[in-house]
Structures are given as C-alpha cells and as structure tokens.
Amino acid sequence: MSIGLLSVAITASAQGGDGRSSNFRKPTPAVMSSRLRTAAAKYQKPVRASKPVIPQTGRLSIVVNEAASRVYLTSGEDAANTQPIVVTSHSPSVISRSLPSARYNLRVSKSGYFDETRVIELEAGSRRKVVVNMRPQMAILNFKANVADAEIEIENVGRFNKPLKKYLIKPGSYRIDLRRRGYLSQTVHADLSIAGKEQSIYAVMQPLRIDTVLAQAEELISKGELIPAADLVKDVLILNSSHAKANLLFGMIEFEHGRNSSVPYFLKAIEGGETVNFPGKVRSSSNLPDAAFGLDRDAIIIGSKSRLDLNFKITRAELETVLRQDDGIVLTGAGDFLGKSIHPTVKIVSGSTEILYLLISEWRKLRK
C-alpha cells in the first residue's frame, strides 16, 4: 500500500474456472487523464463558410473609329466634380478602364465631325464595350494620281503637290485640275454634295509626246519664259540625254543666260544633226548688216537678207583661222558663194563673243 497520491498495486490470486490464476492492474489517475486529453483533441468545432467578395468596380472598353478623337467620360451622379478623361490615339482609339459602378456620360468629339454621346450603366463586376463611329460634318476626298508629284488644284480650295488622304471638304461639286510637266493635263469632276460621303479618285496621267513637249518649250523660250522651258527640256533629257533637239533648246536657254555651259549642249545637238543658229552682225567694209550665223556638222553658215553677197558657207575642213577680238570673231578660209569658190575674211560681231569662240573651237575638234 502507498500513502497519499500514490496508487496501490494489489496482487491477487484467484482461481479461475480452469484452475489457473490471473493477475490484473487497475489504471492509475495519470493514465485516465491522458486518455481524456486524447479524446478532447479529436473533437473540432465546426467552421462557418466565409462570405464571397462582391466586386465594387466594372470594366469599360470604348472603341472609336477615328484617330485623334477626344473622349470625355464623366460620372452621371457627380458630373460637376469629375474630371473628364481626354484621350488622343491612333485609329482606332481604344480605351479600357476599371471604374466604380455608376451611370456615366460619354462624349466623343473631333474637329470636322459631329459629337457622339452615350449614357452607360456600369454595374459592379460587369464588362461593357461601347463602339462609337464618328460621323463627319464634311465630305471626304481621297485623290491620287499615277504621277506622285503631280499638282492637284481643287476649284476654290487650293493647290496640293501630294496625294490627298481623307481630306475634309465642304459639301458640294468640285472641278479638280491635275497637272505635271511632260504629261497631258486632266480635269476631273467630283460630286461631294453629301456630308459624310467619302469619294476616292485615282487619275492616270498620259505622258506627252517628246515632240509636243519640245514644241511647248520652244514657244516658252520665244516668250522669254526660260525657267518653265528648262523644266520641260530637262524631262526629255532625263529620258534621252542625247536627244538632239532637246540639247539644242537647253543650249539656247543656257546661252540666253550668258553661260559657257551652253557649249556642250550645242555640240551634242550638232552631232545629232541639228543646226545651231545665232543672231548677229557681219562686218563688211563700213557696214554691219544683220546676219544669221549658224553651225551644222560640216560648215559655218552665214546668211543675210539685206546682202546677198554675205550668204555663203565655210566648211570645217576649209576653215583656216579663228581669231577672237574684243567685239567679235574673225574667220578666214575658203568658202562657197552661189556655187563659186571664194576666200573671205569675215568678222562676226556678237554680244556673246566668248561663247561663240569656245563653240567654234570645240566644233573644229568634232570627228568627221
């Protein structure tokens, strides 16, 4: 036996039904306490399910068909205190925002187009997509030609040197003139009387014939309009740098400007079969009758309407000397006058002595 909290272990001998004895031990208080704690640990109190999170915002997407549109979005409940969202973008404009659930006022604007407005109810957790197609207040013109730098002139509107893309124009009917040097001019009529109507025009310009272009240039030279004449001739020389008539005309333009650069153009013209003529005077005794001085591939040609005796030519092979003086050029050589052989000394008086001297000097070097 033990005293106090100590347990007492009792050993007994008993006779069983089979005549054998059995031993047993009574559980102590410590063992009982451990069993109670184990049973308590296996019991769990039921857990209540959490409430779902309710979203407070919605997702709004706005798509605008016109580039650079300005998009204003204000809260319908407090529009006075809400700053608008202004968005400038490429076409199409796409704006996406997460916004508190509310009623919103949408306004989209662009110069030349009618304002578009919408009222949008945005609920919490929802997704809304709004597509806005802007309607133009003006007519729309697209104009293009097969010649990129052609001049486009729209009646009562203006001139343009490049293709027009989505050009806004007041509704009406218009005459459109298309020009480019070296090409036939064209006139197109466009009906743009309906606001918002878009019309696309593609014009095919036909090139002028070279002889037509050069005839125009020659006429301009005779009028003293050297710059536009030069532009026309340059177009031909780009296509064919050896074109005899084009070289002759461009040489004349350079000659009128007093430029020595006219000489190589004249030489190309002569090699191509053209005759280069210059106005001037021919000294004979004390007189200076008007005469035409010319060069072709084979000879220098002198011609005077007032003096038949001054109508003769000196071949390149028979030209003996070329003397440059302050007021002109003196030529000597064997010539031909009305089928008769002569040996003249001729002084050609011109205001372009230097150019003529260079030309004759280089002309003598041409291959026969």
Short mmCIF file of N, CA and C in Angstrom, two decimals, residues 72-196:
data_model
loop_
_atom_site.label_atom_id
_atom_site.label_comp_id
_atom_site.label_asym_id
_atom_site.label_seq_id
_atom_site.Cartn_x
_atom_site.Cartn_y
_atom_site.Cartn_z
N TYR A 72 -14.43 62.01 -73.62
CA TYR A 72 -14.74 62.56 -72.30
C TYR A 72 -15.69 61.60 -71.59
N LEU A 73 -15.33 61.16 -70.40
CA LEU A 73 -16.16 60.24 -69.63
C LEU A 73 -16.38 60.84 -68.25
N THR A 74 -17.64 61.12 -67.90
CA THR A 74 -17.95 61.73 -66.61
C THR A 74 -19.01 60.91 -65.90
N SER A 75 -18.95 60.94 -64.56
CA SER A 75 -19.92 60.23 -63.74
C SER A 75 -21.24 60.96 -63.77
N GLY A 76 -22.32 60.22 -64.03
CA GLY A 76 -23.64 60.84 -64.08
C GLY A 76 -24.10 61.34 -62.74
N GLU A 77 -23.56 60.76 -61.66
CA GLU A 77 -24.01 61.15 -60.33
C GLU A 77 -23.32 62.41 -59.84
N ASP A 78 -22.09 62.62 -60.28
CA ASP A 78 -21.34 63.78 -59.78
C ASP A 78 -20.53 64.37 -60.92
N ALA A 79 -21.22 64.70 -62.01
CA ALA A 79 -20.52 65.17 -63.20
C ALA A 79 -19.77 66.47 -62.96
N ALA A 80 -20.26 67.30 -62.06
CA ALA A 80 -19.65 68.61 -61.85
C ALA A 80 -18.26 68.48 -61.24
N ASN A 81 -18.04 67.42 -60.45
CA ASN A 81 -16.77 67.30 -59.73
C ASN A 81 -15.84 66.25 -60.36
N THR A 82 -16.24 65.66 -61.47
CA THR A 82 -15.43 64.61 -62.09
C THR A 82 -14.65 65.17 -63.26
N GLN A 83 -13.34 64.95 -63.25
CA GLN A 83 -12.51 65.42 -64.36
C GLN A 83 -12.66 64.47 -65.55
N PRO A 84 -12.87 65.00 -66.76
CA PRO A 84 -13.03 64.12 -67.92
C PRO A 84 -11.70 63.46 -68.31
N ILE A 85 -11.80 62.30 -68.90
CA ILE A 85 -10.63 61.60 -69.44
C ILE A 85 -10.50 62.01 -70.90
N VAL A 86 -9.39 62.64 -71.26
CA VAL A 86 -9.18 63.09 -72.64
C VAL A 86 -8.11 62.20 -73.25
N VAL A 87 -8.47 61.49 -74.30
CA VAL A 87 -7.55 60.53 -74.89
C VAL A 87 -7.35 60.85 -76.36
N THR A 88 -6.10 60.95 -76.79
CA THR A 88 -5.78 61.10 -78.21
C THR A 88 -4.99 59.87 -78.63
N SER A 89 -5.43 59.23 -79.69
CA SER A 89 -4.79 57.97 -80.08
C SER A 89 -4.82 57.80 -81.58
N HIS A 90 -4.22 56.70 -82.03
CA HIS A 90 -4.28 56.34 -83.45
C HIS A 90 -5.59 55.63 -83.73
N SER A 91 -5.89 55.49 -85.00
CA SER A 91 -7.15 54.84 -85.40
C SER A 91 -6.98 53.33 -85.40
N PRO A 92 -7.92 52.58 -84.78
CA PRO A 92 -8.99 53.12 -83.95
C PRO A 92 -8.50 53.39 -82.53
N SER A 93 -9.16 54.33 -81.85
CA SER A 93 -8.83 54.63 -80.47
C SER A 93 -9.47 53.58 -79.57
N VAL A 94 -8.71 53.01 -78.65
CA VAL A 94 -9.23 52.01 -77.73
C VAL A 94 -8.89 52.44 -76.32
N ILE A 95 -9.91 52.57 -75.49
CA ILE A 95 -9.71 52.98 -74.10
C ILE A 95 -10.34 51.94 -73.20
N SER A 96 -9.61 51.45 -72.21
CA SER A 96 -10.15 50.49 -71.24
C SER A 96 -9.90 51.03 -69.84
N ARG A 97 -10.94 50.97 -69.00
CA ARG A 97 -10.84 51.49 -67.63
C ARG A 97 -11.61 50.58 -66.67
N SER A 98 -11.09 50.41 -65.46
CA SER A 98 -11.85 49.82 -64.35
C SER A 98 -12.43 50.99 -63.56
N LEU A 99 -13.77 51.01 -63.45
CA LEU A 99 -14.45 52.17 -62.87
C LEU A 99 -15.47 51.72 -61.83
N PRO A 100 -15.74 52.57 -60.85
CA PRO A 100 -16.79 52.25 -59.88
C PRO A 100 -18.14 52.10 -60.59
N SER A 101 -18.98 51.23 -60.06
CA SER A 101 -20.31 51.06 -60.66
C SER A 101 -21.08 52.37 -60.53
N ALA A 102 -21.61 52.82 -61.66
CA ALA A 102 -22.33 54.10 -61.69
C ALA A 102 -22.90 54.29 -63.09
N ARG A 103 -23.60 55.37 -63.26
CA ARG A 103 -24.06 55.79 -64.59
C ARG A 103 -23.07 56.83 -65.11
N TYR A 104 -22.61 56.63 -66.34
CA TYR A 104 -21.61 57.51 -66.93
C TYR A 104 -22.15 58.16 -68.20
N ASN A 105 -21.68 59.40 -68.40
CA ASN A 105 -21.96 60.12 -69.64
C ASN A 105 -20.70 60.09 -70.50
N LEU A 106 -20.83 59.60 -71.74
CA LEU A 106 -19.71 59.51 -72.66
C LEU A 106 -19.92 60.51 -73.79
N ARG A 107 -18.87 61.30 -74.08
CA ARG A 107 -18.92 62.22 -75.22
C ARG A 107 -17.61 62.08 -76.00
N VAL A 108 -17.71 61.92 -77.32
CA VAL A 108 -16.55 61.80 -78.19
C VAL A 108 -16.61 62.92 -79.22
N SER A 109 -15.52 63.66 -79.38
CA SER A 109 -15.51 64.79 -80.30
C SER A 109 -14.25 64.77 -81.15
N LYS A 110 -14.36 65.37 -82.34
CA LYS A 110 -13.23 65.56 -83.24
C LYS A 110 -13.60 66.65 -84.22
N SER A 111 -12.63 67.51 -84.54
CA SER A 111 -12.88 68.61 -85.47
C SER A 111 -13.34 68.06 -86.82
N GLY A 112 -14.44 68.63 -87.33
CA GLY A 112 -14.99 68.20 -88.61
C GLY A 112 -15.98 67.07 -88.51
N TYR A 113 -16.26 66.62 -87.27
CA TYR A 113 -17.20 65.51 -87.06
C TYR A 113 -18.26 65.93 -86.03
N PHE A 114 -19.42 65.31 -86.13
CA PHE A 114 -20.46 65.53 -85.13
C PHE A 114 -20.06 64.87 -83.82
N ASP A 115 -20.38 65.53 -82.68
CA ASP A 115 -20.14 64.91 -81.38
C ASP A 115 -21.05 63.69 -81.23
N GLU A 116 -20.52 62.66 -80.59
CA GLU A 116 -21.31 61.46 -80.29
C GLU A 116 -21.41 61.32 -78.78
N THR A 117 -22.61 61.08 -78.26
CA THR A 117 -22.82 60.95 -76.81
C THR A 117 -23.51 59.62 -76.51
N ARG A 118 -23.21 59.08 -75.35
CA ARG A 118 -23.83 57.84 -74.88
C ARG A 118 -24.03 57.95 -73.36
N VAL A 119 -25.06 57.25 -72.85
CA VAL A 119 -25.25 57.07 -71.41
C VAL A 119 -25.00 55.60 -71.11
N ILE A 120 -24.08 55.33 -70.19
CA ILE A 120 -23.64 53.96 -69.93
C ILE A 120 -23.93 53.60 -68.48
N GLU A 121 -24.65 52.50 -68.26
CA GLU A 121 -24.87 51.95 -66.92
C GLU A 121 -23.82 50.87 -66.69
N LEU A 122 -22.91 51.14 -65.78
CA LEU A 122 -21.84 50.19 -65.48
C LEU A 122 -22.10 49.57 -64.12
N GLU A 123 -22.37 48.27 -64.10
CA GLU A 123 -22.64 47.57 -62.85
C GLU A 123 -21.37 46.94 -62.31
N ALA A 124 -21.36 46.75 -60.99
CA ALA A 124 -20.20 46.14 -60.35
C ALA A 124 -20.00 44.73 -60.89
N GLY A 125 -18.76 44.42 -61.26
CA GLY A 125 -18.42 43.09 -61.76
C GLY A 125 -18.73 42.87 -63.23
N SER A 126 -19.34 43.85 -63.89
CA SER A 126 -19.71 43.67 -65.30
C SER A 126 -18.61 44.17 -66.23
N ARG A 127 -18.70 43.75 -67.49
CA ARG A 127 -17.80 44.22 -68.55
C ARG A 127 -18.65 44.81 -69.66
N ARG A 128 -18.36 46.06 -70.04
CA ARG A 128 -19.12 46.73 -71.09
C ARG A 128 -18.16 47.17 -72.20
N LYS A 129 -18.61 47.03 -73.45
CA LYS A 129 -17.85 47.50 -74.60
C LYS A 129 -18.76 48.42 -75.41
N VAL A 130 -18.27 49.63 -75.67
CA VAL A 130 -19.04 50.62 -76.41
C VAL A 130 -18.25 51.00 -77.66
N VAL A 131 -18.86 50.85 -78.84
CA VAL A 131 -18.23 51.21 -80.11
C VAL A 131 -18.87 52.49 -80.62
N VAL A 132 -18.02 53.50 -80.92
CA VAL A 132 -18.51 54.80 -81.37
C VAL A 132 -17.97 55.05 -82.78
N ASN A 133 -18.87 55.25 -83.73
CA ASN A 133 -18.49 55.59 -85.11
C ASN A 133 -18.79 57.07 -85.34
N MET A 134 -17.73 57.85 -85.54
CA MET A 134 -17.88 59.28 -85.73
C MET A 134 -18.45 59.58 -87.12
N ARG A 135 -19.36 60.55 -87.19
CA ARG A 135 -19.99 60.95 -88.45
C ARG A 135 -19.46 62.32 -88.87
N PRO A 136 -18.81 62.41 -90.03
CA PRO A 136 -18.22 63.69 -90.44
C PRO A 136 -19.26 64.73 -90.80
N GLN A 137 -18.95 65.98 -90.47
CA GLN A 137 -19.79 67.11 -90.88
C GLN A 137 -19.45 67.51 -92.31
N MET A 138 -18.26 67.11 -92.79
CA MET A 138 -17.76 67.49 -94.11
C MET A 138 -17.78 66.27 -95.02
N ALA A 139 -17.61 66.52 -96.30
CA ALA A 139 -17.38 65.43 -97.24
C ALA A 139 -15.90 65.04 -97.17
N ILE A 140 -15.61 63.85 -97.62
CA ILE A 140 -14.24 63.32 -97.52
C ILE A 140 -13.73 62.97 -98.91
N LEU A 141 -12.53 63.47 -99.23
CA LEU A 141 -11.95 63.24 -100.56
C LEU A 141 -10.60 62.54 -100.44
N ASN A 142 -10.46 61.45 -101.17
CA ASN A 142 -9.17 60.80 -101.37
C ASN A 142 -8.81 60.95 -102.84
N PHE A 143 -7.64 61.54 -103.11
CA PHE A 143 -7.26 61.78 -104.51
C PHE A 143 -5.81 61.37 -104.70
N LYS A 144 -5.57 60.58 -105.74
CA LYS A 144 -4.22 60.10 -106.02
C LYS A 144 -4.05 59.96 -107.53
N ALA A 145 -2.83 60.23 -108.01
CA ALA A 145 -2.52 60.08 -109.43
C ALA A 145 -1.35 59.12 -109.60
N ASN A 146 -1.19 58.60 -110.81
CA ASN A 146 -0.08 57.69 -111.07
C ASN A 146 1.26 58.41 -111.08
N VAL A 147 1.24 59.74 -111.15
CA VAL A 147 2.46 60.56 -111.06
C VAL A 147 2.45 61.20 -109.67
N ALA A 148 3.38 60.78 -108.81
CA ALA A 148 3.30 61.14 -107.39
C ALA A 148 3.36 62.64 -107.14
N ASP A 149 4.16 63.38 -107.92
CA ASP A 149 4.33 64.81 -107.64
C ASP A 149 3.48 65.69 -108.55
N ALA A 150 2.42 65.14 -109.08
CA ALA A 150 1.52 65.95 -109.91
C ALA A 150 0.85 67.02 -109.05
N GLU A 151 0.61 68.18 -109.66
CA GLU A 151 -0.07 69.27 -108.95
C GLU A 151 -1.58 69.05 -109.03
N ILE A 152 -2.22 69.05 -107.86
CA ILE A 152 -3.67 68.88 -107.78
C ILE A 152 -4.28 70.21 -107.38
N GLU A 153 -5.12 70.76 -108.22
CA GLU A 153 -5.78 72.04 -107.93
C GLU A 153 -7.29 71.81 -107.82
N ILE A 154 -7.82 72.07 -106.62
CA ILE A 154 -9.26 71.92 -106.39
C ILE A 154 -9.90 73.30 -106.47
N GLU A 155 -10.92 73.41 -107.26
CA GLU A 155 -11.59 74.68 -107.50
C GLU A 155 -12.02 75.34 -106.19
N ASN A 156 -11.58 76.60 -106.01
CA ASN A 156 -11.93 77.42 -104.85
C ASN A 156 -11.43 76.85 -103.52
N VAL A 157 -10.49 75.90 -103.59
CA VAL A 157 -9.95 75.32 -102.36
C VAL A 157 -8.44 75.55 -102.26
N GLY A 158 -7.69 75.13 -103.29
CA GLY A 158 -6.24 75.34 -103.25
C GLY A 158 -5.50 74.33 -104.09
N ARG A 159 -4.16 74.43 -104.03
CA ARG A 159 -3.28 73.55 -104.79
C ARG A 159 -2.51 72.64 -103.84
N PHE A 160 -2.26 71.42 -104.29
CA PHE A 160 -1.58 70.43 -103.48
C PHE A 160 -0.57 69.70 -104.37
N ASN A 161 0.58 69.36 -103.78
CA ASN A 161 1.64 68.69 -104.53
C ASN A 161 1.87 67.26 -104.07
N LYS A 162 0.90 66.69 -103.39
CA LYS A 162 0.98 65.29 -102.97
C LYS A 162 -0.44 64.73 -102.88
N PRO A 163 -0.57 63.41 -102.87
CA PRO A 163 -1.91 62.81 -102.82
C PRO A 163 -2.69 63.27 -101.58
N LEU A 164 -4.01 63.30 -101.72
CA LEU A 164 -4.89 63.69 -100.62
C LEU A 164 -5.49 62.44 -99.99
N LYS A 165 -5.43 62.36 -98.67
CA LYS A 165 -5.99 61.22 -97.95
C LYS A 165 -6.93 61.72 -96.87
N LYS A 166 -8.20 61.33 -96.98
CA LYS A 166 -9.24 61.74 -96.04
C LYS A 166 -9.25 63.26 -95.85
N TYR A 167 -9.22 63.96 -96.95
CA TYR A 167 -9.24 65.42 -96.92
C TYR A 167 -10.68 65.88 -96.70
N LEU A 168 -10.91 66.66 -95.64
CA LEU A 168 -12.25 67.16 -95.33
C LEU A 168 -12.54 68.40 -96.15
N ILE A 169 -13.69 68.41 -96.80
CA ILE A 169 -14.04 69.49 -97.70
C ILE A 169 -15.52 69.79 -97.56
N LYS A 170 -15.89 71.06 -97.72
CA LYS A 170 -17.30 71.43 -97.62
C LYS A 170 -18.10 70.70 -98.68
N PRO A 171 -19.29 70.23 -98.32
CA PRO A 171 -20.11 69.52 -99.31
C PRO A 171 -20.37 70.38 -100.55
N GLY A 172 -20.28 69.78 -101.72
CA GLY A 172 -20.50 70.49 -102.98
C GLY A 172 -19.91 69.72 -104.14
N SER A 173 -20.00 70.31 -105.33
CA SER A 173 -19.40 69.73 -106.54
C SER A 173 -18.14 70.51 -106.88
N TYR A 174 -17.09 69.80 -107.23
CA TYR A 174 -15.79 70.44 -107.43
C TYR A 174 -15.16 70.02 -108.75
N ARG A 175 -14.46 70.99 -109.34
CA ARG A 175 -13.61 70.71 -110.50
C ARG A 175 -12.18 70.56 -109.99
N ILE A 176 -11.54 69.48 -110.40
CA ILE A 176 -10.18 69.20 -109.96
C ILE A 176 -9.28 69.11 -111.19
N ASP A 177 -8.27 69.99 -111.24
CA ASP A 177 -7.32 70.01 -112.36
C ASP A 177 -6.02 69.35 -111.92
N LEU A 178 -5.50 68.52 -112.79
CA LEU A 178 -4.29 67.77 -112.50
C LEU A 178 -3.24 68.12 -113.55
N ARG A 179 -2.05 68.56 -113.06
CA ARG A 179 -1.00 69.00 -113.98
C ARG A 179 0.35 68.41 -113.57
N ARG A 180 1.15 68.16 -114.56
CA ARG A 180 2.54 67.76 -114.35
C ARG A 180 3.26 67.97 -115.66
N ARG A 181 4.39 68.69 -115.63
CA ARG A 181 5.10 68.93 -116.88
C ARG A 181 5.51 67.59 -117.50
N GLY A 182 5.38 67.54 -118.81
CA GLY A 182 5.67 66.30 -119.52
C GLY A 182 4.47 65.38 -119.64
N TYR A 183 3.31 65.80 -119.06
CA TYR A 183 2.11 64.97 -119.12
C TYR A 183 0.92 65.82 -119.58
N LEU A 184 -0.06 65.15 -120.16
CA LEU A 184 -1.28 65.84 -120.54
C LEU A 184 -2.05 66.24 -119.29
N SER A 185 -2.50 67.50 -119.25
CA SER A 185 -3.31 67.95 -118.12
C SER A 185 -4.66 67.26 -118.15
N GLN A 186 -5.24 67.06 -116.95
CA GLN A 186 -6.54 66.41 -116.85
C GLN A 186 -7.46 67.23 -115.97
N THR A 187 -8.76 67.09 -116.21
CA THR A 187 -9.78 67.72 -115.37
C THR A 187 -10.75 66.64 -114.92
N VAL A 188 -11.01 66.60 -113.61
CA VAL A 188 -11.92 65.61 -113.02
C VAL A 188 -12.99 66.36 -112.25
N HIS A 189 -14.23 65.89 -112.32
CA HIS A 189 -15.33 66.49 -111.56
C HIS A 189 -15.73 65.53 -110.44
N ALA A 190 -15.80 66.07 -109.22
CA ALA A 190 -16.13 65.25 -108.05
C ALA A 190 -17.42 65.75 -107.43
N ASP A 191 -18.38 64.85 -107.22
CA ASP A 191 -19.64 65.18 -106.56
C ASP A 191 -19.51 64.84 -105.08
N LEU A 192 -19.34 65.86 -104.26
CA LEU A 192 -19.18 65.69 -102.81
C LEU A 192 -20.26 66.48 -102.09
N SER A 193 -21.47 66.42 -102.61
CA SER A 193 -22.56 67.25 -102.09
C SER A 193 -23.17 66.72 -100.80
N ILE A 194 -22.88 65.47 -100.44
CA ILE A 194 -23.48 64.87 -99.25
C ILE A 194 -22.45 64.85 -98.12
N ALA A 195 -22.80 65.46 -96.99
CA ALA A 195 -21.91 65.45 -95.82
C ALA A 195 -21.69 64.01 -95.37
N GLY A 196 -20.44 63.70 -95.11
CA GLY A 196 -20.10 62.35 -94.68
C GLY A 196 -19.77 61.40 -95.81
#
